[in-house]
Tab-separated table of C-alpha atoms in Angstrom:
chain	number	residue	atom	x	y	z
G	1171	MET	CA	-92.254	-102.850	198.144
G	1172	ASN	CA	-88.586	-103.341	197.729
G	1173	SER	CA	-87.322	-106.699	198.953
G	1174	PHE	CA	-86.001	-105.271	201.877
G	1175	LEU	CA	-86.300	-106.939	205.035
G	1176	VAL	CA	-85.069	-105.705	208.678
G	1177	LEU	CA	-85.129	-107.951	211.713
G	1178	GLN	CA	-85.088	-106.785	215.443
G	1179	SER	CA	-85.494	-108.977	218.262
G	1180	ASP	CA	-84.182	-109.529	222.072
G	1181	PHE	CA	-82.848	-113.230	220.997
G	1182	GLY	CA	-79.250	-112.268	220.653
G	1183	LEU	CA	-77.082	-114.351	218.194
G	1184	VAL	CA	-75.652	-117.317	220.728
G	1185	ASP	CA	-78.111	-119.739	219.222
G	1186	GLY	CA	-79.748	-120.422	216.183
G	1187	ALA	CA	-83.307	-118.191	216.596
G	1188	VAL	CA	-82.109	-115.233	214.357
G	1189	SER	CA	-80.850	-117.629	211.644
G	1190	ALA	CA	-83.988	-119.737	211.504
G	1191	MET	CA	-85.913	-116.247	210.712
G	1192	TYR	CA	-83.646	-115.789	208.165
G	1193	GLY	CA	-84.003	-119.010	206.587
G	1194	VAL	CA	-87.815	-118.992	206.738
G	1195	ALA	CA	-87.778	-115.653	204.975
G	1196	LEU	CA	-85.403	-116.967	202.346
G	1197	VAL	CA	-87.262	-120.181	201.565
G	1198	GLU	CA	-90.169	-117.724	201.058
G	1199	GLU	CA	-88.207	-115.654	198.459
G	1200	PRO	CA	-84.516	-116.233	197.790
G	1201	THR	CA	-83.999	-112.920	196.539
G	1202	LEU	CA	-84.903	-111.063	199.756
G	1203	LYS	CA	-82.432	-108.744	200.930
G	1204	ILE	CA	-82.231	-109.165	204.953
G	1205	TYR	CA	-80.793	-106.778	207.302
G	1206	ASP	CA	-80.411	-106.935	211.127
G	1207	LEU	CA	-81.605	-103.643	213.055
G	1208	THR	CA	-80.347	-105.409	216.300
G	1209	HIS	CA	-80.844	-108.626	218.176
G	1210	ASP	CA	-79.415	-107.057	221.471
G	1211	ILE	CA	-82.536	-105.456	222.702
G	1212	THR	CA	-82.474	-106.247	226.677
G	1213	PRO	CA	-84.761	-109.252	226.968
G	1214	TYR	CA	-88.365	-108.363	227.363
G	1215	SER	CA	-87.910	-104.699	226.973
G	1216	ILE	CA	-90.691	-103.483	224.809
G	1217	TRP	CA	-89.886	-99.818	225.536
G	1218	GLU	CA	-86.531	-100.707	223.737
G	1219	ALA	CA	-87.794	-102.199	220.865
G	1220	SER	CA	-90.048	-99.136	220.177
G	1221	TYR	CA	-87.315	-96.681	220.702
G	1222	ARG	CA	-84.830	-98.509	218.321
G	1223	LEU	CA	-87.525	-98.788	215.748
G	1224	PHE	CA	-87.976	-94.974	215.658
G	1225	GLN	CA	-84.355	-94.260	216.134
G	1226	SER	CA	-83.677	-96.240	212.590
G	1227	MET	CA	-86.496	-96.394	210.506
G	1228	GLU	CA	-86.451	-93.110	208.842
G	1229	TYR	CA	-83.205	-93.831	207.359
G	1230	TRP	CA	-84.479	-96.808	205.223
G	1231	PRO	CA	-85.901	-96.515	201.801
G	1232	LYS	CA	-90.023	-96.293	201.453
G	1233	GLY	CA	-91.468	-99.833	201.326
G	1234	THR	CA	-89.174	-101.399	203.702
G	1235	VAL	CA	-90.490	-104.121	205.905
G	1236	PHE	CA	-89.277	-104.246	209.867
G	1237	VAL	CA	-89.997	-107.257	211.655
G	1238	SER	CA	-89.799	-106.809	215.493
G	1239	VAL	CA	-90.066	-109.213	217.764
G	1240	VAL	CA	-89.833	-108.486	221.448
G	1241	ASP	CA	-92.718	-110.714	222.744
G	1242	PRO	CA	-92.796	-111.384	226.560
G	1243	GLY	CA	-96.873	-112.438	225.931
G	1244	VAL	CA	-96.107	-114.882	223.131
G	1245	GLY	CA	-98.637	-117.304	222.863
G	1246	THR	CA	-101.357	-115.366	224.594
G	1247	ASP	CA	-104.138	-113.485	223.379
G	1248	ARG	CA	-102.078	-110.330	222.187
G	1249	LYS	CA	-102.688	-109.579	218.510
G	1250	SER	CA	-100.068	-109.788	215.536
G	1251	VAL	CA	-100.150	-107.096	213.358
G	1252	VAL	CA	-98.615	-104.979	210.687
G	1253	ALA	CA	-98.541	-101.529	210.680
G	1254	LYS	CA	-98.106	-98.936	207.698
G	1255	THR	CA	-96.090	-95.732	208.959
G	1256	SER	CA	-97.134	-92.553	207.637
G	1257	ASP	CA	-93.594	-92.528	206.106
G	1258	GLY	CA	-94.463	-95.814	203.998
G	1259	HIS	CA	-92.637	-98.241	205.974
G	1260	TYR	CA	-94.374	-101.452	207.191
G	1261	ILE	CA	-93.818	-103.095	210.635
G	1262	VAL	CA	-94.605	-106.685	211.493
G	1263	THR	CA	-94.827	-107.178	215.596
G	1264	PRO	CA	-96.760	-108.400	218.330
G	1265	ASP	CA	-99.620	-105.441	219.291
G	1266	ASN	CA	-97.756	-104.995	222.791
G	1267	GLY	CA	-96.397	-101.172	222.879
G	1268	THR	CA	-93.838	-101.866	220.226
G	1269	LEU	CA	-95.480	-99.457	218.233
G	1270	THR	CA	-95.736	-96.420	220.729
G	1271	HIS	CA	-92.612	-94.230	219.625
G	1272	VAL	CA	-93.399	-94.716	215.838
G	1273	LYS	CA	-97.307	-93.776	216.473
G	1274	ARG	CA	-96.334	-90.722	218.387
G	1275	TYR	CA	-93.472	-89.433	216.448
G	1276	VAL	CA	-93.540	-90.886	212.926
G	1277	GLY	CA	-97.377	-91.408	212.364
G	1278	ILE	CA	-98.975	-94.703	211.544
G	1279	GLU	CA	-101.628	-94.737	208.933
G	1280	GLU	CA	-103.045	-98.065	209.046
G	1281	VAL	CA	-102.625	-101.424	211.053
G	1282	ARG	CA	-104.042	-104.762	209.967
G	1283	GLU	CA	-104.116	-108.231	212.335
G	1284	ILE	CA	-102.170	-110.861	210.853
G	1285	GLU	CA	-104.726	-113.804	209.837
G	1286	GLU	CA	-102.387	-116.608	211.152
G	1287	SER	CA	-104.564	-119.228	209.011
G	1288	LYS	CA	-103.468	-117.925	205.983
G	1289	HIS	CA	-99.937	-116.279	207.011
G	1290	ARG	CA	-98.353	-119.086	209.354
G	1291	ARG	CA	-95.963	-121.434	208.447
G	1292	ARG	CA	-97.586	-125.030	207.824
G	1293	ASN	CA	-97.402	-127.371	210.634
G	1294	THR	CA	-96.297	-124.873	213.249
G	1295	GLU	CA	-99.947	-124.487	214.597
G	1296	HIS	CA	-99.110	-126.584	217.843
G	1297	SER	CA	-96.005	-124.517	218.678
G	1298	TYR	CA	-96.966	-121.430	220.599
G	1299	THR	CA	-93.484	-119.872	221.604
G	1300	PHE	CA	-91.713	-119.110	218.550
G	1301	HIS	CA	-94.225	-116.573	216.403
G	1302	GLY	CA	-90.930	-114.820	215.559
G	1303	ARG	CA	-90.140	-117.583	213.053
G	1304	ASP	CA	-93.407	-118.905	212.179
G	1305	VAL	CA	-95.669	-115.854	212.117
G	1306	TYR	CA	-93.487	-112.464	211.953
G	1307	ALA	CA	-90.636	-113.841	209.741
G	1308	TYR	CA	-92.751	-115.756	207.336
G	1309	THR	CA	-95.393	-112.737	206.971
G	1310	GLY	CA	-92.649	-110.167	206.613
G	1311	ALA	CA	-91.327	-112.062	203.747
G	1312	LYS	CA	-94.197	-112.434	202.110
G	1313	LEU	CA	-95.057	-108.860	202.412
G	1314	ALA	CA	-91.390	-107.665	201.447
G	1315	SER	CA	-91.308	-109.772	198.294
G	1316	GLY	CA	-94.754	-108.828	197.118
G	1317	HIS	CA	-96.338	-112.195	197.390
G	1318	ILE	CA	-98.791	-110.582	199.468
G	1319	THR	CA	-100.129	-107.012	199.391
G	1320	PHE	CA	-100.590	-105.147	202.812
G	1321	GLU	CA	-104.513	-105.795	202.230
G	1322	GLU	CA	-103.912	-109.268	202.267
G	1323	VAL	CA	-102.476	-109.138	205.625
G	1324	GLY	CA	-105.935	-109.402	207.604
G	1325	GLU	CA	-108.675	-107.293	208.957
G	1326	ALA	CA	-108.055	-103.490	209.266
G	1327	LEU	CA	-108.005	-102.546	212.764
G	1328	SER	CA	-108.476	-99.149	214.636
G	1329	VAL	CA	-105.027	-97.431	214.818
G	1330	GLU	CA	-106.462	-95.231	217.860
G	1331	HIS	CA	-106.802	-98.596	219.848
G	1332	ILE	CA	-103.305	-100.328	219.209
G	1333	GLN	CA	-101.362	-100.937	222.781
G	1334	GLU	CA	-99.340	-97.994	223.604
G	1335	LEU	CA	-96.496	-97.537	226.327
G	1336	GLU	CA	-97.096	-94.323	228.701
G	1337	LEU	CA	-94.547	-91.864	227.484
G	1338	PHE	CA	-93.450	-88.833	229.985
G	1339	GLU	CA	-94.952	-85.497	229.177
G	1340	LYS	CA	-92.457	-82.841	229.293
G	1341	GLU	CA	-92.570	-80.282	232.331
G	1342	LYS	CA	-91.331	-76.722	230.936
G	1343	THR	CA	-90.967	-73.542	233.151
G	1344	GLU	CA	-89.310	-70.177	232.355
G	1345	LYS	CA	-85.951	-71.247	233.690
G	1346	SER	CA	-86.077	-75.174	233.298
G	1347	ILE	CA	-87.090	-78.140	231.396
G	1348	LYS	CA	-87.931	-81.762	232.551
G	1349	GLY	CA	-87.920	-84.951	230.646
G	1350	ASN	CA	-86.866	-88.408	230.874
G	1351	ILE	CA	-83.937	-90.688	230.039
G	1352	ALA	CA	-85.455	-92.126	226.995
G	1353	ILE	CA	-82.784	-94.669	225.913
G	1354	LEU	CA	-78.782	-95.041	225.908
G	1355	ASP	CA	-76.145	-95.050	223.429
G	1356	VAL	CA	-75.681	-98.248	224.817
G	1357	ARG	CA	-71.797	-98.961	223.557
G	1358	PHE	CA	-70.523	-95.490	224.981
G	1359	GLY	CA	-72.969	-95.107	227.783
G	1360	SER	CA	-74.439	-91.792	226.805
G	1361	LEU	CA	-77.948	-90.792	228.135
G	1362	TRP	CA	-80.385	-89.892	225.125
G	1363	THR	CA	-83.349	-87.892	226.553
G	1364	ASN	CA	-86.650	-87.150	225.023
G	1365	VAL	CA	-86.129	-83.183	225.309
G	1366	THR	CA	-85.941	-81.868	221.704
G	1367	ARG	CA	-83.282	-79.251	220.729
G	1368	GLU	CA	-85.607	-76.871	220.279
G	1369	GLU	CA	-87.243	-77.259	223.643
G	1370	PHE	CA	-83.902	-76.912	225.266
G	1371	LEU	CA	-83.039	-73.900	223.416
G	1372	SER	CA	-86.302	-72.064	224.129
G	1373	ILE	CA	-85.287	-71.759	227.590
G	1374	GLY	CA	-82.482	-69.860	226.597
G	1375	PHE	CA	-79.378	-72.221	226.751
G	1376	LYS	CA	-76.485	-71.333	224.483
G	1377	VAL	CA	-73.414	-73.553	223.311
G	1378	GLY	CA	-70.755	-72.955	226.161
G	1379	ASP	CA	-73.313	-72.381	229.160
G	1380	SER	CA	-73.122	-74.139	232.357
G	1381	VAL	CA	-76.209	-75.991	233.018
G	1382	GLU	CA	-77.266	-77.349	236.080
G	1383	VAL	CA	-78.408	-81.333	235.470
G	1384	THR	CA	-80.666	-83.443	237.944
G	1385	ILE	CA	-81.146	-86.928	237.421
G	1386	LYS	CA	-83.548	-88.721	239.486
G	1387	ASP	CA	-84.660	-92.492	239.698
G	1388	GLY	CA	-88.212	-91.668	240.828
G	1389	ASN	CA	-87.689	-89.556	243.885
G	1390	ARG	CA	-84.209	-90.612	244.353
G	1391	VAL	CA	-81.508	-88.350	243.241
G	1392	VAL	CA	-78.854	-89.855	241.635
G	1393	PHE	CA	-76.918	-86.799	239.807
G	1394	ASN	CA	-76.701	-83.468	240.458
G	1395	ASN	CA	-74.317	-81.043	239.068
G	1396	ARG	CA	-73.322	-78.334	236.454
G	1397	VAL	CA	-72.478	-79.692	233.165
G	1398	LYS	CA	-70.966	-77.594	230.139
G	1399	TYR	CA	-73.250	-77.675	226.887
G	1400	GLY	CA	-71.253	-78.157	223.939
G	1401	ARG	CA	-70.988	-78.915	220.183
G	1402	SER	CA	-69.062	-82.253	220.943
G	1403	PHE	CA	-67.211	-84.372	223.084
G	1404	GLN	CA	-64.176	-82.644	222.474
G	1405	ASP	CA	-65.661	-79.422	224.255
G	1406	VAL	CA	-64.698	-80.867	227.597
G	1407	TYR	CA	-61.490	-82.614	228.944
G	1408	ILE	CA	-61.731	-86.297	229.166
G	1409	GLY	CA	-63.418	-87.764	232.102
G	1410	GLU	CA	-65.810	-84.752	232.295
G	1411	SER	CA	-69.308	-84.448	231.403
G	1412	VAL	CA	-70.938	-82.593	228.346
G	1413	ILE	CA	-74.625	-82.204	227.254
G	1414	TYR	CA	-74.996	-82.242	223.519
G	1415	VAL	CA	-77.390	-82.596	220.585
G	1416	ASN	CA	-77.725	-86.107	219.400
G	1417	SER	CA	-78.391	-87.672	215.941
G	1418	LEU	CA	-81.987	-87.490	216.505
G	1419	TYR	CA	-82.157	-83.710	217.553
G	1420	ARG	CA	-82.552	-84.463	221.175
G	1421	MET	CA	-80.729	-83.655	224.142
G	1422	ALA	CA	-77.874	-85.887	225.537
G	1423	LEU	CA	-75.622	-86.091	228.247
G	1424	ALA	CA	-71.941	-88.143	228.123
G	1425	ILE	CA	-68.751	-88.533	229.929
G	1426	ASN	CA	-65.958	-87.717	227.286
G	1427	GLN	CA	-64.220	-90.956	226.648
G	1428	GLY	CA	-66.215	-92.210	229.573
G	1429	ASN	CA	-69.433	-94.248	230.557
G	1430	PHE	CA	-72.037	-91.907	231.981
G	1431	ALA	CA	-74.758	-94.886	232.474
G	1432	LYS	CA	-72.317	-96.897	234.262
G	1433	ALA	CA	-70.842	-94.045	236.161
G	1434	TYR	CA	-73.806	-93.218	237.886
G	1435	ASN	CA	-75.839	-96.576	237.512
G	1436	VAL	CA	-78.423	-94.551	235.426
G	1437	GLY	CA	-81.387	-96.428	233.620
G	1438	THR	CA	-84.063	-95.656	231.103
G	1439	GLY	CA	-87.574	-95.225	230.676
G	1440	ASN	CA	-90.517	-93.690	232.302
G	1441	ASN	CA	-89.005	-93.702	235.944
G	1442	TRP	CA	-85.857	-91.857	234.967
G	1443	PHE	CA	-85.840	-88.116	234.789
G	1444	ILE	CA	-83.733	-85.273	233.741
G	1445	GLU	CA	-83.949	-81.839	234.510
G	1446	PHE	CA	-82.070	-78.799	232.723
G	1447	SER	CA	-82.166	-75.848	234.554
G	1448	LYS	CA	-80.574	-72.260	234.451
G	1449	VAL	CA	-77.613	-71.759	236.378
G	1450	GLU	CA	-78.547	-68.716	239.158
G	1451	ASN	CA	-75.926	-66.160	239.102
């Protein structure tokens, strides 16, 4: 462990919830280095929590402990777990699908169920709605500080049987590839897809090409137009759309100095489809 603890939640920062998590962790070990991934996950969006972990984890040192609390099932019989990734990171979270993207795109070596009789703050057993403070931040701090080992977290579970969200499987033809809108670059409204750069280029697209883009919400078409494939936003005029490779080497769609998601009311997840097709001459 390296004493790095990174927190993620849908709690926001308008009250004391996140501060309480910090406090619990620092009481356990005052020398911990605590950082925020984000606390602005859309409330109850397990999908977003899963993707943001995948988006950010690889840039942190091996041994970093992540605590992710987006937990609409808090207080139910869903399990509380710690996962060890193939890259040597640890994730403390409810077993509710939050591990989906990390399992698929990074890999999970082992999962252990948190033994709450040992790893829950004392005198909190009659409160069922703030496991982020009483179980996850507390266990994460113990693990990050080296006060417990990963093996001491609790009983090993089957990695195969952890809860996973459904991921849309891409569809490819000779002239097109169809994926989904995986997440938004929230502040700027860019659409990040699950189509990789390699998959996109395998259709034969080249920088500068005009590409036909179709976006659907289920069966409803919300956007259908030709868009330039560029290296960056400045490859098109202000207000024009552009296809580009994002920081995760996946294909993205933006409006230069605009907000694509707001302009066309585009959402994310498995119900939002995007197809890149060759323009027929």
